[in-house]
Short mmCIF file of C-alpha atoms and ligand atoms in Angstrom, two decimals:
data_model
loop_
_atom_site.label_atom_id
_atom_site.label_comp_id
_atom_site.label_asym_id
_atom_site.label_seq_id
_atom_site.Cartn_x
_atom_site.Cartn_y
_atom_site.Cartn_z
CA UNK E 250 81.74 14.93 -278.90
CA UNK E 251 79.31 17.56 -276.71
CA UNK E 252 76.55 19.49 -278.59
CA UNK E 253 78.32 22.46 -279.08
CA UNK E 254 81.66 20.89 -280.52
CA UNK E 255 79.28 18.88 -282.74
CA UNK E 256 77.94 22.45 -283.97
CA UNK E 257 81.02 24.17 -284.53
CA UNK E 258 82.13 21.15 -286.56
CA UNK E 259 79.00 21.13 -288.61
CA UNK E 260 78.42 24.52 -289.32
CA UNK E 261 81.86 26.02 -290.16
CA UNK E 262 82.18 26.06 -293.78
CA UNK E 263 78.46 27.11 -294.45
CA UNK E 264 79.17 30.22 -291.58
CA UNK E 265 82.32 31.43 -293.25
CA UNK E 266 80.52 32.05 -296.63
CA UNK E 267 78.42 34.63 -294.67
CA UNK E 268 81.43 37.20 -293.94
CA UNK E 269 81.32 40.24 -296.20
CA UNK E 270 82.83 39.27 -300.00
CA UNK E 271 85.44 42.01 -299.84
CA UNK E 272 88.69 40.30 -299.01
CA UNK E 273 90.20 38.91 -296.16
CA UNK E 274 89.77 41.08 -292.96
CA UNK E 275 93.12 39.76 -291.63
CA UNK E 276 95.40 40.95 -294.86
CA UNK E 277 96.77 44.32 -295.00
CA UNK E 278 98.74 46.34 -292.39
CA UNK E 279 96.28 46.91 -289.29
CA UNK E 280 95.31 49.98 -287.94
CA UNK E 281 98.04 52.54 -285.88
CA UNK E 282 98.19 55.19 -283.71
CA UNK E 283 96.90 57.48 -286.72
CA UNK E 284 95.15 55.11 -289.11
CA UNK E 285 91.91 53.72 -287.34
CA UNK E 286 91.52 51.15 -290.64
CA UNK E 287 93.79 48.73 -291.41
CA UNK E 288 95.07 48.84 -295.27
CA UNK E 289 93.01 47.37 -297.47
CA UNK E 290 90.26 47.18 -294.62
CA UNK E 291 87.08 45.23 -295.94
CA UNK E 292 84.82 47.47 -293.40
CA UNK E 293 85.72 50.52 -294.50
CA UNK E 294 82.64 51.81 -295.87
CA UNK E 295 82.70 51.37 -299.88
CA UNK E 296 81.93 55.17 -301.45
CA UNK E 297 79.08 56.84 -301.84
CA UNK E 298 77.47 56.58 -305.46
CA UNK E 299 77.06 59.72 -307.23
CA UNK E 300 75.98 59.52 -310.72
CA UNK E 301 78.42 61.82 -312.88
CA UNK E 302 77.12 64.68 -314.85
CA UNK E 303 77.78 65.29 -318.09
CA UNK E 304 80.25 68.42 -319.75
CA UNK E 305 79.25 71.70 -321.13
CA UNK E 306 79.62 72.43 -324.98
CA UNK E 307 79.88 75.67 -326.16
CA UNK E 308 76.03 75.54 -326.83
CA UNK E 309 74.64 73.40 -324.32
CA UNK E 310 75.56 73.94 -320.49
CA UNK E 311 76.00 70.10 -319.02
CA UNK E 312 74.32 68.21 -316.34
CA UNK E 313 75.37 68.41 -312.99
CA UNK E 314 76.35 65.25 -311.05
CA UNK E 315 73.47 63.45 -309.02
CA UNK E 316 74.19 64.72 -305.42
CA UNK E 317 74.68 68.82 -306.77
CA UNK E 318 73.11 71.42 -305.51
CA UNK E 319 72.20 73.94 -308.03
CA UNK E 320 72.17 77.28 -307.88
CA UNK E 321 71.19 78.26 -311.07
CA UNK E 322 70.22 75.71 -313.73
CA UNK E 323 68.93 78.02 -316.47
CA UNK E 324 65.29 78.33 -315.26
CA UNK E 325 63.98 81.92 -314.60
CA UNK E 326 62.58 80.80 -311.14
CA UNK E 327 66.12 79.83 -310.08
CA UNK E 328 66.19 83.71 -309.39
CA UNK E 329 64.48 83.17 -306.37
CA UNK E 330 67.51 81.51 -304.84
CA UNK E 331 69.59 84.72 -305.16
CA UNK E 332 68.92 87.99 -303.87
CA UNK E 333 70.42 91.65 -303.99
CA UNK E 334 73.48 91.76 -301.51
CA UNK E 335 72.10 94.03 -299.46
CA UNK E 336 70.48 94.39 -296.11
CA UNK E 337 67.26 94.09 -295.38
CA UNK E 338 67.79 91.97 -298.81
CA UNK E 339 66.11 92.58 -301.25
CA UNK E 340 65.29 91.00 -304.70
CA UNK E 341 67.92 91.21 -307.45
CA UNK E 342 67.96 92.81 -310.92
CA UNK E 343 69.84 90.82 -312.78
CA UNK E 344 68.38 89.03 -315.22
CA UNK E 345 67.84 85.52 -316.56
CA UNK E 346 67.08 85.51 -320.66
CA UNK E 347 67.52 82.52 -322.59
CA UNK E 348 68.89 80.28 -319.79
CA UNK E 349 71.53 82.25 -318.71
CA UNK E 350 72.29 84.84 -316.01
CA UNK E 351 73.48 88.47 -316.49
CA UNK E 352 74.90 91.07 -314.65
CA UNK E 353 73.08 94.40 -315.02
CA UNK E 354 75.68 96.94 -314.66
CA UNK E 355 74.96 99.38 -311.26
CA UNK E 356 72.64 97.13 -309.88
CA UNK E 357 74.96 95.73 -307.24
CA UNK E 358 76.08 92.40 -306.32
CA UNK E 359 73.94 89.52 -305.94
CA UNK E 360 74.25 86.57 -303.16
CA UNK E 361 72.48 83.12 -302.94
CA UNK E 362 70.32 82.69 -300.00
CA UNK E 363 71.76 79.25 -299.65
CA UNK E 364 74.59 79.32 -297.13
CA UNK E 365 77.48 76.90 -297.46
CA UNK E 366 81.28 76.33 -296.65
CA UNK E 367 83.73 73.97 -298.01
CA UNK E 368 82.62 73.18 -301.19
CA UNK E 369 83.27 71.98 -305.00
CA UNK E 370 82.24 74.36 -306.73
CA UNK E 371 81.05 74.59 -310.50
CA UNK E 372 80.85 78.03 -312.28
CA UNK E 373 80.44 78.91 -316.00
CA UNK E 374 81.10 82.51 -317.60
CA UNK E 375 81.33 84.44 -320.29
CA UNK E 376 82.38 87.96 -321.41
CA UNK E 377 80.83 89.94 -323.45
CA UNK E 378 82.16 89.47 -327.17
CA UNK E 379 82.28 93.52 -327.95
CA UNK E 380 85.21 94.42 -326.29
CA UNK E 381 85.36 97.29 -323.93
CA UNK E 382 88.17 98.55 -321.29
CA UNK E 383 91.24 97.13 -320.29
CA UNK E 384 92.86 95.90 -317.23
CA UNK E 385 90.38 95.32 -314.39
CA UNK E 386 88.10 97.31 -316.40
CA UNK E 387 87.14 94.82 -319.49
CA UNK E 388 84.47 92.45 -318.02
CA UNK E 389 85.22 92.33 -314.63
CA UNK E 390 83.19 90.44 -312.16
CA UNK E 391 83.96 87.91 -309.30
CA UNK E 392 83.01 84.74 -307.54
CA UNK E 393 83.16 85.36 -303.95
CA UNK E 394 83.49 82.39 -301.68
CA UNK E 395 81.56 82.52 -298.60
CA UNK E 396 80.75 86.05 -299.45
CA UNK E 397 84.31 86.78 -298.86
CA UNK E 398 86.89 85.66 -300.86
CA UNK E 399 87.07 86.51 -304.73
CA UNK E 400 88.06 83.76 -307.15
CA UNK E 401 88.78 86.72 -310.41
CA UNK E 402 86.37 87.10 -313.32
CA UNK E 403 87.86 89.15 -315.95
CA UNK E 404 88.25 89.10 -319.48
CA UNK E 405 92.04 88.86 -319.59
CA UNK E 406 92.40 86.78 -323.14
CA UNK E 407 94.20 89.67 -324.61
CA UNK E 408 94.00 91.73 -321.53
CA UNK E 409 97.10 92.31 -319.37
CA UNK E 410 96.65 93.44 -315.52
CA UNK E 411 98.28 93.14 -312.31
CA UNK E 412 98.81 89.13 -311.60
CA UNK E 413 97.15 89.20 -308.50
CA UNK E 414 93.85 90.65 -310.15
CA UNK E 415 93.90 88.15 -313.15
CA UNK E 416 91.15 85.42 -313.85
CA UNK E 417 91.19 82.72 -311.84
CA UNK E 418 93.43 84.39 -309.37
CA UNK E 419 92.55 84.43 -305.69
CA UNK E 420 92.42 88.41 -305.85
CA UNK E 421 94.83 90.12 -304.35
CA UNK E 422 96.48 86.70 -302.91
CA UNK E 423 97.84 84.88 -305.61
CA UNK E 424 97.69 84.59 -309.42
CA UNK E 425 96.55 81.65 -311.46
CA UNK E 426 99.80 79.60 -312.80
CA UNK E 427 98.26 79.92 -316.43
CA UNK E 428 96.43 81.95 -318.64
CA UNK E 429 93.93 79.09 -319.85
CA UNK E 430 91.12 81.57 -320.98
CA UNK E 431 88.65 81.17 -323.94
CA UNK E 432 87.79 84.24 -326.58
CA UNK E 433 85.22 86.44 -325.16
CA UNK E 434 81.90 85.87 -325.79
CA UNK E 435 82.66 81.97 -325.42
CA UNK E 436 81.94 80.17 -322.36
CA UNK E 437 84.66 80.07 -319.47
CA UNK E 438 84.48 77.17 -317.03
CA UNK E 439 85.84 76.98 -313.62
CA UNK E 440 85.85 74.18 -310.66
CA UNK E 441 86.58 75.08 -307.80
CA UNK E 442 87.45 73.34 -304.51
CA UNK E 443 87.31 75.55 -301.79
CA UNK E 444 88.63 74.44 -297.96
CA UNK E 445 88.03 76.91 -295.58
CA UNK E 446 90.71 77.85 -292.82
CA UNK E 447 90.37 75.81 -289.52
CA UNK E 448 91.18 77.52 -286.68
CA UNK E 449 91.01 76.41 -282.71
CA UNK E 450 91.17 78.75 -279.84
CA UNK E 451 92.29 81.85 -282.35
CA UNK E 452 95.43 79.71 -283.35
CA UNK E 453 95.46 78.61 -287.08
CA UNK E 454 95.64 74.80 -287.92
CA UNK E 455 95.02 75.09 -291.03
CA UNK E 456 95.26 78.21 -293.12
CA UNK E 457 92.35 76.84 -295.77
CA UNK E 458 93.01 76.17 -299.64
CA UNK E 459 91.82 77.20 -302.84
CA UNK E 460 92.13 74.94 -305.68
CA UNK E 461 91.19 76.13 -308.90
CA UNK E 462 90.80 74.39 -312.75
CA UNK E 463 89.57 77.11 -315.37
CA UNK E 464 88.93 75.28 -318.75
CA UNK E 465 90.27 72.05 -317.79
CA UNK E 466 93.89 73.39 -316.73
CA UNK E 467 94.87 73.46 -313.14
CA UNK E 468 95.18 77.26 -312.15
CA UNK E 469 95.36 77.47 -308.37
CA UNK E 470 97.15 74.16 -306.94
CA UNK E 471 95.67 73.52 -303.19
CA UNK E 472 96.66 77.15 -302.95
CA UNK E 473 97.23 78.36 -299.33
CA UNK E 474 95.08 81.27 -298.02
CA UNK E 475 96.04 84.74 -296.01
CA UNK E 476 92.38 85.69 -295.44
CA UNK E 477 90.02 86.61 -297.55
CA UNK E 478 92.12 88.79 -299.91
CA UNK E 479 90.93 92.12 -301.14
CA UNK E 480 91.55 95.47 -302.83
CA UNK E 481 95.03 97.43 -302.34
CA UNK E 482 95.23 96.09 -298.91
CA UNK E 483 97.39 93.58 -297.71
CA UNK E 484 95.11 90.57 -296.80
CA UNK E 485 95.17 89.28 -292.95
CA UNK E 486 94.92 85.72 -292.18
CA UNK E 487 91.88 85.26 -290.20
CA UNK E 488 89.07 82.81 -289.26
CA UNK E 489 85.96 82.61 -292.33
CA UNK E 490 82.42 82.77 -291.07
CA UNK E 491 81.02 79.40 -290.16
CA UNK E 492 78.92 79.53 -293.61
CA UNK E 493 78.24 82.22 -295.90
CA UNK E 494 76.51 83.17 -299.49
CA UNK E 495 78.27 82.54 -302.86
CA UNK E 496 78.45 86.01 -304.04
CA UNK E 497 78.90 87.57 -307.75
CA UNK E 498 80.31 90.78 -308.18
CA UNK E 499 78.59 93.58 -310.11
CA UNK E 500 81.89 95.39 -311.43
CA UNK E 501 80.18 97.73 -313.81
CA UNK E 502 80.16 95.13 -316.87
CA UNK E 503 77.17 92.95 -318.37
CA UNK E 504 79.08 88.93 -317.40
CA UNK E 505 77.04 86.64 -317.87
CA UNK E 506 76.59 83.65 -315.93
CA UNK E 507 75.01 79.52 -316.19
CA UNK E 508 75.54 76.13 -314.58
CA UNK E 509 75.95 77.11 -311.45
CA UNK E 510 75.99 74.30 -309.10
CA UNK E 511 78.46 72.86 -305.99
CA UNK E 512 78.73 69.51 -303.90
CA UNK E 513 79.04 70.28 -300.11
CA UNK E 514 82.32 68.56 -299.05
CA UNK E 515 82.43 67.11 -295.23
CA UNK E 516 84.09 69.88 -292.69
CA UNK E 517 87.33 69.02 -291.47
CA UNK E 518 87.90 69.17 -287.82
CA UNK E 519 90.98 69.89 -285.59
CA UNK E 520 91.42 66.33 -285.36
CA UNK E 521 92.43 65.86 -288.54
CA UNK E 522 92.16 66.75 -292.19
CA UNK E 523 91.13 63.84 -293.47
CA UNK E 524 89.62 60.49 -292.45
CA UNK E 525 92.45 58.35 -293.28
CA UNK E 526 94.65 60.17 -290.98
CA UNK E 527 94.22 61.24 -287.65
CA UNK E 528 95.18 62.55 -284.43
CA UNK E 529 95.83 59.53 -281.94
CA UNK E 530 92.99 60.89 -279.56
CA UNK E 531 90.64 60.80 -282.70
CA UNK E 532 91.94 57.70 -284.33
CA UNK E 533 91.56 55.61 -280.85
CA UNK E 534 87.79 56.76 -280.61
CA UNK E 535 86.82 56.01 -284.10
CA UNK E 536 88.65 52.31 -283.69
CA UNK E 537 86.34 51.71 -280.33
CA UNK E 538 83.68 52.88 -283.02
CA UNK E 539 84.51 50.06 -285.77
CA UNK E 540 85.36 47.26 -283.14
CA UNK E 541 81.68 48.23 -281.85
CA UNK E 542 80.04 47.69 -284.93
CA UNK E 543 81.86 44.85 -286.01
CA UNK E 544 80.87 43.26 -282.34
CA UNK E 545 77.52 44.05 -282.92
CA UNK E 546 77.22 42.69 -286.82
CA UNK E 547 79.11 39.19 -284.70
CA UNK E 548 76.06 39.26 -282.58
CA UNK E 549 74.03 38.22 -285.39
CA UNK E 550 76.05 35.47 -286.31
CA UNK E 551 76.86 31.92 -284.86
CA UNK E 552 79.18 29.23 -284.98
CA UNK E 553 82.84 29.99 -286.88
CA UNK E 554 81.39 32.92 -288.51
CA UNK E 555 80.89 34.69 -285.41
CA UNK E 556 84.21 33.72 -283.59
CA UNK E 557 85.75 35.23 -286.52
CA UNK E 558 83.89 38.22 -286.81
CA UNK E 559 84.82 38.74 -282.81
CA UNK E 560 88.26 37.95 -283.57
CA UNK E 561 87.94 40.58 -286.31
CA UNK E 562 86.60 43.37 -283.76
CA UNK E 563 90.08 42.77 -281.72
CA UNK E 564 91.90 44.26 -284.79
CA UNK E 565 90.62 47.91 -283.75
CA UNK E 566 90.25 47.63 -280.12
CA UNK E 567 90.52 45.28 -276.95
CA UNK E 568 87.66 44.11 -275.35
CA UNK E 569 88.32 41.49 -272.20
CA UNK E 570 84.49 39.96 -272.63
CA UNK E 571 85.14 39.43 -276.42
CA UNK E 572 88.34 37.96 -276.09
CA UNK E 573 87.33 35.70 -273.38
CA UNK E 574 84.42 34.58 -275.50
CA UNK E 575 86.52 34.10 -278.64
CA UNK E 576 89.26 32.36 -276.33
CA UNK E 577 86.79 29.69 -275.26
CA UNK E 578 85.49 29.63 -278.80
CA UNK E 579 88.42 29.07 -280.59
CA UNK E 580 90.20 26.68 -277.80
CA UNK E 581 86.87 24.16 -278.98
CA UNK E 582 87.66 24.45 -282.03
CA UNK E 583 91.15 23.49 -282.13
CA UNK E 584 90.01 20.64 -280.15
CA UNK E 585 87.57 19.42 -282.72
CA UNK E 586 90.20 19.65 -285.53
CA UNK E 587 92.53 17.40 -283.05
CA UNK E 588 89.85 14.60 -282.78
CA UNK E 589 88.88 14.26 -286.03
CA UNK E 590 90.60 11.19 -287.86
CA UNK E 591 93.60 11.85 -290.23
CA UNK E 592 90.91 11.55 -293.60
CA UNK E 593 88.72 13.84 -292.46
CA UNK E 594 91.40 16.60 -291.50
CA UNK E 595 91.36 17.57 -294.97
CA UNK E 596 87.95 18.67 -295.88
CA UNK E 597 88.60 21.44 -292.95
CA UNK E 598 91.66 22.73 -294.50
CA UNK E 599 89.84 25.86 -295.45
CA UNK E 600 88.32 26.73 -291.94
CA UNK E 601 92.12 25.84 -290.46
CA UNK E 602 93.93 27.80 -292.82
CA UNK E 603 91.40 30.75 -292.03
CA UNK E 604 91.66 30.49 -288.33
CA UNK E 605 95.40 30.19 -288.34
CA UNK E 606 95.60 33.32 -290.96
CA UNK E 607 93.55 35.18 -288.45
CA UNK E 608 95.48 34.03 -285.31
CA UNK E 609 98.87 34.98 -287.05
CA UNK E 610 98.02 38.43 -287.84
CA UNK E 611 96.76 39.23 -284.75
CA UNK E 612 99.33 38.07 -282.66
CA UNK E 613 101.60 39.75 -284.88
CA UNK E 614 99.68 42.76 -284.35
CA UNK E 615 99.55 42.67 -280.61
CA UNK E 616 96.10 41.71 -280.70
CA UNK E 617 96.27 38.59 -279.01
CA UNK E 618 98.37 37.70 -276.23
CA UNK E 619 102.00 36.44 -277.51
CA UNK E 620 101.04 32.90 -275.46
CA UNK E 621 97.31 32.50 -276.91
CA UNK E 622 97.35 28.61 -277.04
CA UNK E 623 95.20 27.93 -279.85
CA UNK E 624 97.53 30.18 -282.12
CA UNK E 625 100.39 27.54 -281.55
CA UNK E 626 98.18 24.90 -281.37
CA UNK E 627 96.98 25.53 -285.19
CA UNK E 628 100.05 26.69 -286.40
CA UNK E 629 101.41 23.01 -285.71
CA UNK E 630 98.60 21.24 -287.90
CA UNK E 631 99.22 23.34 -290.49
CA UNK E 632 102.84 22.56 -290.36
CA UNK E 633 102.77 19.04 -289.63
CA UNK E 634 100.04 19.03 -293.02
CA UNK E 635 102.53 20.57 -294.90
CA UNK E 636 99.75 23.59 -295.93
CA UNK E 637 102.37 26.41 -294.92
CA UNK E 638 104.38 25.29 -297.80
CA UNK E 639 104.29 27.77 -300.65
CA UNK E 640 103.54 25.71 -304.06
MG1 LIG S 998 86.47 91.05 -309.61
#
């Protein structure tokens, strides 16, 4: 037995233990034309940790999640994050009192200095308890996404109006599916998911969507956009600005706001709406990227662990140099195993089964040549030992 073969036999079990402990890499259905990741792929990044916030009560606003960008959290200084919706900009005349932001009628809309696009947005608002006016004249304000599309704020607790101008409507586009409002004077909670339209060379690839949950009730269900909406005139589809401010409307009523925050969402691209299902070109590029990362990781390992990691890289993309290297390594491993006396074979069962599983998986996925010699030889050893029989 030469030095390398001895090393392979020696390090087999300890080296395997260094693999990520999130399951077998040769398990779920492999990547395909649209999916760069295998099903249950252990290389897929873990979700980013976000510390959840707390729910609001009528008496107390809740805390935002840890990665939220707070636009108004109750401090008087938070007003510095806003300005009058005028050009050139000037300070807003809206007021902060007791941790609450209040519209000063006739002072004009306000907008955030911060500009953003796709987001999860949380807004709490409250209508004057002293009811005045009717229809669109009762407690009217509004939340303008990218300064462009209005999610209506209105006292519709007991106040009919045209449906596409109702509270939680996408104004001029789509009514809410339900009236889930609390009484005027109580705090209402909107949780909004905004996805702006995706255009390429003037063609809409995705109309954009808005989802609204009002006081825990789904009222806009991934509603497709028809442009920014608007008053009186039919909305026209078209691209939205790259980014925009959040605007709050002054419609002449002293509506109150608190606890306004957002979480930016990853920009969608023309290649595909989600990371999970991509165009063939994008999937191919992502698979090459994953394969490269796995190969770089393999280069830090030794022995069987390195070989397995290299084999794993072939799940995502072929690479002639890697294939040549693993072919030599696996053939050597087979030689070692075949040279073992019968009473020592059982002690290597774990390694043999691991490699057998990997080679079977890769062969089935056409990631290894059908005539890969080691695949057949390991399968024969497994069969001869009866290890392939289910107990
Ligand atoms: Mg309005």
